[in-house]
Amino acid sequence: MDVCNFFFLFLATLTYDTLRFEYEDFPETKEPVWILGRKYSVFTEKEEILLDVTSRLWFTYRKNFPAIGGTGPTSDTGWGCMLRCGQMIFAQALVCRHLGRDWRWIKGKRQMDNYFNVLNAFIDKKDSYYSIHQIAQMGVGEGKSIGQWYGPNTVAQVLKKLATFDTWSSLAVHIAMDNTVVMEEIRRLCQSNFPCAGAAACPAVESDVLYNGYPEEAGVRDRLSLWKPLVLLIPLRLGLTEINEAYIETLKHCFMMPQSLGVIGGKPNSAHYFIGYVGEELIYLDPHTTQPAVEPNDSGCLPDESFHCQHPPCRMSIAELDPSIAVGFFCNTEEDFSDWCQQIKKLSLVRGALPMFELVERQPSHFSNPDVLNLTPDSSDADRLERFFDSEDEDFEILSL
């Protein structure tokens, strides 16, 4: 065997475990480490940092899953990275919703049922709410063929559509377009009580049966609450070909907020899920690792170790970030949302931190149609989204000084 063939054979046999040596540990720095609203010190809390990172759900390329659409791809390697990042930011919302921000995953420790309910919503099969199958097929309505690369805006629109069927989580998903967050519209969305969105959302099952891994009756209770937990996604373009450095401090502050879900973005055609920063580097989870699809074992349990990144997370310079991103926040209660609004208002007063988006009480007059901001999760949601939202991320308004 010649050297060239041996080298390629070696590469083909590399696994997730053997690649761990490539990941650098955190730098020894006095700068604080911020992970989704939590502040850490590298010198005294390194184990806590790594445990927090490991506890995030990590979705990567997979292979050998059931064909998408019955006859489509059985792997998303090479095209599914932004879809996986969308799964990760939305999974963090479900973790906050059902487990809480302080929940931690520990290898070998038995987890509560709600953890597996959340995980099952993203498993690579057609009937999981937020599976690669559902995202890819729903993306066709956004003008994306199965197997086509997504941008941050497109995956946000698709996740909003899919969330209307997740009655267990009962989320209010709002996508703020035109760099504007309208508080009145969000309160209206979150304070409304909606009936079931069709038979698919509220199946007639026995109370002790899980629908899509979820207790169906829990969704009924949550629909009667006074405030629907909010997932706020804000697609932005912070420059033409590279990020405008005037927004860097504002972006950092987003990771400091307790409501932070992180950021999806990355480099051109290479998406990452950013969960924090240290100094001038972003901390992220990388979906560009192909792992085998996971099936329940003989006892019906779902092996979950491959859904948690058990090595130090990746880092990259903030200046290398592609300007097309989507920022995410989760407000479980109305008080959380009010607190978030106050933080955003204070952030606008921070010297050297140029606002990435505008926060207003009421809909600006330049918005052409109220449906753009006043969408409710009913059966006509998809039609209105297709009419009013352009799925091409390049069409965002460019923020400037």
Short mmCIF file of C-alpha atoms in Angstrom, two decimals:
data_model
loop_
_atom_site.label_atom_id
_atom_site.label_comp_id
_atom_site.label_asym_id
_atom_site.label_seq_id
_atom_site.Cartn_x
_atom_site.Cartn_y
_atom_site.Cartn_z
CA MET A 1 0.00 0.00 0.00
CA ASP A 2 1.50 3.37 -0.99
CA VAL A 3 1.72 6.31 1.42
CA CYS A 4 -1.12 8.24 -0.24
CA ASN A 5 -3.61 5.38 0.02
CA PHE A 6 -2.56 4.70 3.61
CA PHE A 7 -3.18 8.35 4.50
CA PHE A 8 -6.69 8.34 3.08
CA LEU A 9 -7.47 5.04 4.79
CA PHE A 10 -6.30 6.59 8.06
CA LEU A 11 -8.59 9.60 7.56
CA ALA A 12 -11.54 7.34 6.82
CA THR A 13 -11.09 5.51 10.12
CA LEU A 14 -10.93 8.62 12.29
CA THR A 15 -13.76 8.83 14.78
CA TYR A 16 -15.16 11.50 17.02
CA ASP A 17 -13.05 10.19 19.92
CA THR A 18 -9.75 10.14 18.00
CA LEU A 19 -10.27 13.70 16.83
CA ARG A 20 -10.54 15.12 20.32
CA PHE A 21 -6.85 16.02 20.46
CA GLU A 22 -7.48 18.81 17.93
CA TYR A 23 -9.49 20.91 20.38
CA GLU A 24 -7.70 23.52 22.44
CA ASP A 25 -8.41 24.09 26.10
CA PHE A 26 -9.53 27.50 27.32
CA PRO A 27 -6.74 30.10 27.41
CA GLU A 28 -5.34 31.11 30.77
CA THR A 29 -6.85 34.58 30.94
CA LYS A 30 -8.31 36.95 33.48
CA GLU A 31 -11.09 37.76 31.01
CA PRO A 32 -14.45 36.33 32.12
CA VAL A 33 -16.02 33.52 30.12
CA TRP A 34 -19.67 34.12 29.26
CA ILE A 35 -21.87 31.14 28.36
CA LEU A 36 -25.54 31.90 27.63
CA GLY A 37 -25.95 34.44 30.41
CA ARG A 38 -23.59 32.79 32.90
CA LYS A 39 -20.24 34.33 33.91
CA TYR A 40 -17.26 32.13 34.73
CA SER A 41 -13.59 32.42 35.64
CA VAL A 42 -11.14 30.17 33.79
CA PHE A 43 -8.89 29.98 36.86
CA THR A 44 -11.49 28.88 39.41
CA GLU A 45 -14.44 27.50 37.40
CA LYS A 46 -13.00 25.58 34.46
CA GLU A 47 -14.89 22.40 35.36
CA GLU A 48 -18.13 24.37 35.63
CA ILE A 49 -17.50 25.91 32.21
CA LEU A 50 -16.96 22.55 30.57
CA LEU A 51 -19.99 21.05 32.32
CA ASP A 52 -22.16 23.93 31.10
CA VAL A 53 -20.92 23.45 27.52
CA THR A 54 -21.33 19.67 27.67
CA SER A 55 -24.90 20.09 28.89
CA ARG A 56 -25.97 21.89 25.71
CA LEU A 57 -27.56 19.60 23.13
CA TRP A 58 -25.08 19.15 20.29
CA PHE A 59 -26.49 18.26 16.90
CA THR A 60 -24.07 17.30 14.15
CA TYR A 61 -24.17 15.79 10.70
CA ARG A 62 -25.59 12.26 10.80
CA LYS A 63 -25.55 9.37 8.37
CA ASN A 64 -27.73 6.33 7.75
CA PHE A 65 -30.97 7.87 8.99
CA PRO A 66 -34.30 7.09 7.24
CA ALA A 67 -34.46 8.73 3.83
CA ILE A 68 -35.93 12.24 3.93
CA GLY A 69 -39.27 12.16 2.17
CA GLY A 70 -38.94 8.41 1.71
CA THR A 71 -36.56 8.64 -1.25
CA GLY A 72 -34.30 11.57 -0.37
CA PRO A 73 -30.92 11.87 1.40
CA THR A 74 -29.96 9.52 4.24
CA SER A 75 -27.22 11.88 5.44
CA ASP A 76 -26.98 15.66 5.79
CA THR A 77 -23.18 15.80 5.54
CA GLY A 78 -22.13 18.80 3.49
CA TRP A 79 -25.46 20.65 3.49
CA GLY A 80 -27.17 20.39 6.87
CA CYS A 81 -24.91 22.47 9.13
CA MET A 82 -27.26 25.47 9.45
CA LEU A 83 -30.21 23.12 9.99
CA ARG A 84 -28.27 21.49 12.84
CA CYS A 85 -27.44 24.92 14.29
CA GLY A 86 -31.12 25.79 14.13
CA GLN A 87 -31.85 22.59 16.03
CA MET A 88 -29.28 23.52 18.68
CA ILE A 89 -30.58 27.02 19.36
CA PHE A 90 -34.17 25.75 19.48
CA ALA A 91 -33.19 22.80 21.67
CA GLN A 92 -31.72 25.30 24.13
CA ALA A 93 -35.11 27.02 24.23
CA LEU A 94 -36.81 23.70 25.02
CA VAL A 95 -34.21 22.92 27.68
CA CYS A 96 -34.89 26.28 29.34
CA ARG A 97 -38.62 25.69 29.01
CA HIS A 98 -38.77 22.17 30.46
CA LEU A 99 -35.54 21.67 32.43
CA GLY A 100 -34.34 25.16 33.33
CA ARG A 101 -31.09 26.98 32.56
CA ASP A 102 -29.36 25.44 35.59
CA TRP A 103 -29.99 21.86 34.44
CA ARG A 104 -26.81 19.87 33.74
CA TRP A 105 -26.09 16.67 31.85
CA ILE A 106 -23.65 14.31 33.56
CA LYS A 107 -22.37 11.27 31.71
CA GLY A 108 -23.78 8.06 33.13
CA LYS A 109 -26.30 9.82 35.36
CA ARG A 110 -29.96 8.97 34.85
CA GLN A 111 -31.85 11.93 33.46
CA MET A 112 -35.46 12.93 34.01
CA ASP A 113 -38.13 12.05 31.48
CA ASN A 114 -38.47 15.64 30.28
CA TYR A 115 -34.88 15.53 29.08
CA PHE A 116 -35.62 12.59 26.80
CA ASN A 117 -38.85 14.25 25.69
CA VAL A 118 -36.80 17.24 24.54
CA LEU A 119 -34.18 15.06 22.87
CA ASN A 120 -36.79 12.98 21.07
CA ALA A 121 -38.13 16.11 19.41
CA PHE A 122 -34.90 16.36 17.39
CA ILE A 123 -34.13 12.71 16.59
CA ASP A 124 -33.55 11.98 12.90
CA LYS A 125 -36.92 10.50 12.00
CA LYS A 126 -39.86 11.92 10.12
CA ASP A 127 -42.29 12.17 13.05
CA SER A 128 -40.04 14.14 15.42
CA TYR A 129 -41.15 17.76 15.61
CA TYR A 130 -37.80 19.38 14.83
CA SER A 131 -36.01 16.54 13.03
CA ILE A 132 -33.76 17.12 10.04
CA HIS A 133 -36.59 15.53 8.04
CA GLN A 134 -39.18 18.05 9.18
CA ILE A 135 -36.89 21.05 8.74
CA ALA A 136 -35.78 19.99 5.26
CA GLN A 137 -39.29 19.26 4.05
CA MET A 138 -40.80 22.40 5.60
CA GLY A 139 -38.00 24.38 3.98
CA VAL A 140 -39.45 23.57 0.57
CA GLY A 141 -42.17 26.12 1.40
CA GLU A 142 -39.41 28.68 1.96
CA GLY A 143 -38.02 28.03 -1.51
CA LYS A 144 -35.26 25.65 -0.42
CA SER A 145 -34.86 22.27 -2.06
CA ILE A 146 -34.06 19.28 0.13
CA GLY A 147 -30.30 19.17 0.42
CA GLN A 148 -29.86 22.89 -0.19
CA TRP A 149 -27.88 25.04 2.25
CA TYR A 150 -29.89 27.37 4.52
CA GLY A 151 -29.10 30.80 5.93
CA PRO A 152 -30.00 31.91 9.48
CA ASN A 153 -33.23 33.63 8.44
CA THR A 154 -34.56 30.64 6.53
CA VAL A 155 -34.00 28.15 9.34
CA ALA A 156 -35.63 30.58 11.80
CA GLN A 157 -38.75 30.81 9.62
CA VAL A 158 -38.97 27.02 9.31
CA LEU A 159 -38.58 26.46 13.06
CA LYS A 160 -41.38 28.95 13.72
CA LYS A 161 -43.68 26.95 11.47
CA LEU A 162 -42.77 23.63 13.10
CA ALA A 163 -43.27 25.00 16.61
CA THR A 164 -47.00 25.47 15.95
CA PHE A 165 -47.39 21.67 16.20
CA ASP A 166 -45.43 21.35 19.46
CA THR A 167 -48.33 21.54 21.90
CA TRP A 168 -46.26 20.24 24.80
CA SER A 169 -43.88 23.19 24.70
CA SER A 170 -46.63 25.65 23.70
CA LEU A 171 -44.16 28.30 22.62
CA ALA A 172 -44.79 31.72 21.13
CA VAL A 173 -42.14 32.06 18.43
CA HIS A 174 -41.55 35.56 17.13
CA ILE A 175 -39.14 36.47 14.35
CA ALA A 176 -38.29 40.17 14.41
CA MET A 177 -37.74 41.41 10.89
CA ASP A 178 -36.40 44.74 9.60
CA ASN A 179 -34.04 44.97 12.60
CA THR A 180 -37.02 45.92 14.78
CA VAL A 181 -38.52 44.30 17.89
CA VAL A 182 -42.05 45.55 18.60
CA MET A 183 -42.94 45.03 22.26
CA GLU A 184 -46.71 45.48 21.77
CA GLU A 185 -46.86 42.75 19.15
CA ILE A 186 -44.89 40.31 21.28
CA ARG A 187 -47.11 40.88 24.32
CA ARG A 188 -50.18 40.34 22.17
CA LEU A 189 -48.75 37.09 20.85
CA CYS A 190 -47.67 35.76 24.25
CA GLN A 191 -50.76 36.80 26.21
CA SER A 192 -53.26 35.20 23.83
CA ASN A 193 -54.83 31.80 24.43
CA PHE A 194 -55.12 29.79 21.25
CA PRO A 195 -57.23 26.71 20.50
CA CYS A 196 -55.69 23.61 19.01
CA ALA A 197 -54.15 24.16 15.58
CA GLY A 198 -55.88 21.19 13.97
CA ALA A 199 -56.03 17.48 14.63
CA ALA A 200 -52.32 16.99 14.00
CA ALA A 201 -51.47 19.24 16.93
CA CYS A 202 -53.94 17.68 19.38
CA PRO A 203 -54.27 13.95 18.68
CA ALA A 204 -56.87 11.89 20.48
CA VAL A 205 -54.66 9.70 22.66
CA GLU A 206 -54.87 8.22 26.10
CA SER A 207 -53.41 10.41 28.86
CA ASP A 208 -50.63 7.95 29.66
CA VAL A 209 -49.40 7.76 26.06
CA LEU A 210 -46.63 10.02 24.82
CA TYR A 211 -47.27 11.83 21.55
CA ASN A 212 -43.95 12.38 19.76
CA GLY A 213 -42.28 11.71 23.10
CA TYR A 214 -44.46 14.26 24.89
CA PRO A 215 -47.28 13.98 27.45
CA GLU A 216 -50.17 15.35 25.39
CA GLU A 217 -52.15 16.58 28.40
CA ALA A 218 -49.28 18.87 29.41
CA GLY A 219 -49.82 20.86 26.24
CA VAL A 220 -53.48 21.32 27.10
CA ARG A 221 -52.59 22.77 30.50
CA ASP A 222 -50.00 25.12 29.07
CA ARG A 223 -52.39 26.48 26.44
CA LEU A 224 -54.49 27.88 29.29
CA SER A 225 -51.63 29.82 30.89
CA LEU A 226 -51.60 33.61 30.80
CA TRP A 227 -48.21 33.94 29.10
CA LYS A 228 -46.80 31.70 26.41
CA PRO A 229 -43.04 31.29 26.80
CA LEU A 230 -41.37 33.39 24.13
CA VAL A 231 -38.68 32.33 21.69
CA LEU A 232 -37.45 35.52 20.06
CA LEU A 233 -35.26 35.14 16.97
CA ILE A 234 -33.76 38.24 15.36
CA PRO A 235 -32.15 37.72 11.93
CA LEU A 236 -29.57 40.44 11.26
CA ARG A 237 -26.93 41.39 8.78
CA LEU A 238 -24.18 43.33 10.49
CA GLY A 239 -22.14 44.34 7.46
CA LEU A 240 -21.63 43.64 3.79
CA THR A 241 -18.88 41.03 3.57
CA GLU A 242 -17.58 41.12 7.16
CA ILE A 243 -18.96 42.14 10.53
CA ASN A 244 -18.87 45.86 11.29
CA GLU A 245 -16.67 46.14 14.37
CA ALA A 246 -19.05 48.76 15.79
CA TYR A 247 -21.47 45.92 16.66
CA ILE A 248 -18.99 43.67 18.44
CA GLU A 249 -19.59 45.03 21.95
CA THR A 250 -23.35 44.79 21.48
CA LEU A 251 -23.02 41.21 20.32
CA LYS A 252 -20.95 40.38 23.39
CA HIS A 253 -23.61 41.86 25.66
CA CYS A 254 -26.24 39.58 24.13
CA PHE A 255 -24.34 36.58 25.55
CA MET A 256 -24.39 38.21 28.99
CA MET A 257 -28.18 38.34 29.21
CA PRO A 258 -29.86 35.55 31.21
CA GLN A 259 -32.41 35.21 28.39
CA SER A 260 -29.69 34.41 25.82
CA LEU A 261 -30.17 31.42 23.54
CA GLY A 262 -27.00 32.21 21.64
CA VAL A 263 -26.41 33.02 17.99
CA ILE A 264 -26.50 30.99 14.78
CA GLY A 265 -24.21 32.04 11.97
CA GLY A 266 -20.59 31.30 11.20
CA LYS A 267 -18.45 31.67 8.12
CA PRO A 268 -19.69 31.56 4.49
CA ASN A 269 -21.34 28.17 3.93
CA SER A 270 -20.07 26.90 7.30
CA ALA A 271 -22.54 27.37 10.14
CA HIS A 272 -21.86 27.28 13.88
CA TYR A 273 -23.90 27.64 17.06
CA PHE A 274 -22.31 30.37 19.19
CA ILE A 275 -22.96 30.03 22.91
CA GLY A 276 -20.65 32.64 24.42
CA TYR A 277 -17.35 34.45 24.27
CA VAL A 278 -14.06 35.04 26.07
CA GLY A 279 -12.01 38.14 25.28
CA GLU A 280 -12.21 38.68 21.52
CA GLU A 281 -13.14 35.08 20.71
CA LEU A 282 -16.54 33.51 20.23
CA ILE A 283 -17.23 30.10 21.78
CA TYR A 284 -19.23 27.73 19.61
CA LEU A 285 -20.45 24.21 18.99
CA ASP A 286 -19.51 22.87 15.58
CA PRO A 287 -21.91 20.59 13.68
CA HIS A 288 -19.29 19.53 11.12
CA THR A 289 -18.75 16.03 12.49
CA THR A 290 -20.56 13.10 10.88
CA GLN A 291 -21.90 10.56 13.37
CA PRO A 292 -24.13 7.53 12.81
CA ALA A 293 -27.85 8.05 13.30
CA VAL A 294 -29.02 6.95 16.75
CA GLU A 295 -31.73 4.39 17.37
CA PRO A 296 -33.21 3.27 20.72
CA ASN A 297 -31.48 0.19 22.17
CA ASP A 298 -33.14 -3.14 22.93
CA SER A 299 -34.54 -1.79 26.21
CA GLY A 300 -36.12 1.19 24.45
CA CYS A 301 -33.64 3.72 25.84
CA LEU A 302 -32.05 6.30 23.56
CA PRO A 303 -28.23 6.41 23.78
CA ASP A 304 -27.54 10.10 24.29
CA GLU A 305 -23.78 10.54 24.72
CA SER A 306 -23.24 11.58 21.09
CA PHE A 307 -25.64 14.50 21.60
CA HIS A 308 -23.29 16.21 24.05
CA CYS A 309 -19.94 17.77 23.15
CA GLN A 310 -17.51 16.24 25.65
CA HIS A 311 -14.39 18.15 24.65
CA PRO A 312 -13.53 21.85 25.09
CA PRO A 313 -15.65 23.92 22.69
CA CYS A 314 -14.27 25.56 19.57
CA ARG A 315 -13.30 29.23 19.44
CA MET A 316 -12.86 31.79 16.68
CA SER A 317 -12.13 35.49 16.45
CA ILE A 318 -15.25 37.64 16.51
CA ALA A 319 -13.83 39.56 13.55
CA GLU A 320 -14.07 36.38 11.43
CA LEU A 321 -17.83 36.07 11.95
CA ASP A 322 -19.95 36.23 8.80
CA PRO A 323 -22.25 39.30 9.09
CA SER A 324 -25.42 37.25 8.46
CA ILE A 325 -26.60 35.91 11.85
CA ALA A 326 -29.70 35.27 13.95
CA VAL A 327 -29.69 36.13 17.64
CA GLY A 328 -31.97 34.17 19.99
CA PHE A 329 -33.58 34.90 23.36
CA PHE A 330 -35.98 32.96 25.60
CA CYS A 331 -38.42 34.67 27.97
CA ASN A 332 -40.28 32.10 30.05
CA THR A 333 -42.47 34.70 31.77
CA GLU A 334 -43.72 38.20 31.13
CA GLU A 335 -41.30 39.40 33.82
CA ASP A 336 -38.43 37.84 31.87
CA PHE A 337 -39.51 39.76 28.76
CA SER A 338 -39.84 43.05 30.64
CA ASP A 339 -36.38 42.51 32.13
CA TRP A 340 -34.97 41.78 28.66
CA CYS A 341 -36.49 44.99 27.30
CA GLN A 342 -34.90 46.99 30.10
CA GLN A 343 -31.51 45.42 29.39
CA ILE A 344 -31.77 46.25 25.70
CA LYS A 345 -32.67 49.86 26.52
CA LYS A 346 -29.69 50.14 28.88
CA LEU A 347 -27.44 48.58 26.27
CA SER A 348 -28.25 51.41 23.88
CA LEU A 349 -26.62 53.76 26.41
CA VAL A 350 -23.36 51.80 26.66
CA ARG A 351 -20.52 53.73 25.12
CA GLY A 352 -19.04 52.04 22.09
CA ALA A 353 -21.94 49.57 21.73
CA LEU A 354 -23.91 50.35 18.58
CA PRO A 355 -27.42 48.79 18.69
CA MET A 356 -27.87 45.81 16.36
CA PHE A 357 -31.63 46.25 16.28
CA GLU A 358 -34.31 48.71 17.36
CA LEU A 359 -36.69 48.12 20.28
CA VAL A 360 -39.99 50.00 19.95
CA GLU A 361 -43.30 49.93 21.80
CA ARG A 362 -45.58 49.98 18.74
CA GLN A 363 -45.37 48.99 15.12
CA PRO A 364 -43.50 51.59 13.05
CA SER A 365 -45.44 53.24 10.27
CA HIS A 366 -43.01 51.96 7.61
CA PHE A 367 -44.17 48.39 8.18
CA SER A 368 -46.36 47.69 5.19
CA ASN A 369 -48.62 45.03 6.68
CA PRO A 370 -49.51 44.25 10.30
CA ASP A 371 -49.50 40.51 9.63
CA VAL A 372 -45.72 40.67 9.36
CA LEU A 373 -45.51 41.22 13.10
CA ASN A 374 -48.85 39.90 14.29
CA LEU A 375 -48.64 36.24 13.37
CA THR A 376 -50.40 33.70 15.53
CA PRO A 377 -49.77 29.95 15.43
CA ASP A 378 -52.83 28.90 13.47
CA SER A 379 -53.23 26.91 10.29
CA SER A 380 -52.72 29.95 8.03
CA ASP A 381 -49.32 30.75 9.54
CA ALA A 382 -47.33 29.07 6.81
CA ASP A 383 -49.19 30.87 4.01
CA ARG A 384 -48.66 34.29 5.57
CA LEU A 385 -44.99 33.59 6.23
CA GLU A 386 -44.44 32.60 2.61
CA ARG A 387 -46.10 35.80 1.39
CA PHE A 388 -44.43 38.30 3.66
CA PHE A 389 -40.97 36.91 4.46
CA ASP A 390 -38.20 36.69 1.93
CA SER A 391 -36.19 33.58 2.71
CA GLU A 392 -32.99 34.94 1.19
CA ASP A 393 -30.73 36.11 3.97
CA GLU A 394 -28.89 38.48 1.65
CA ASP A 395 -31.95 40.77 1.50
CA PHE A 396 -31.72 42.05 5.07
CA GLU A 397 -31.48 45.77 5.62
CA ILE A 398 -27.81 46.58 6.18
CA LEU A 399 -27.14 48.24 9.52
CA SER A 400 -24.69 51.10 9.38
CA LEU A 401 -23.33 53.90 11.52
#
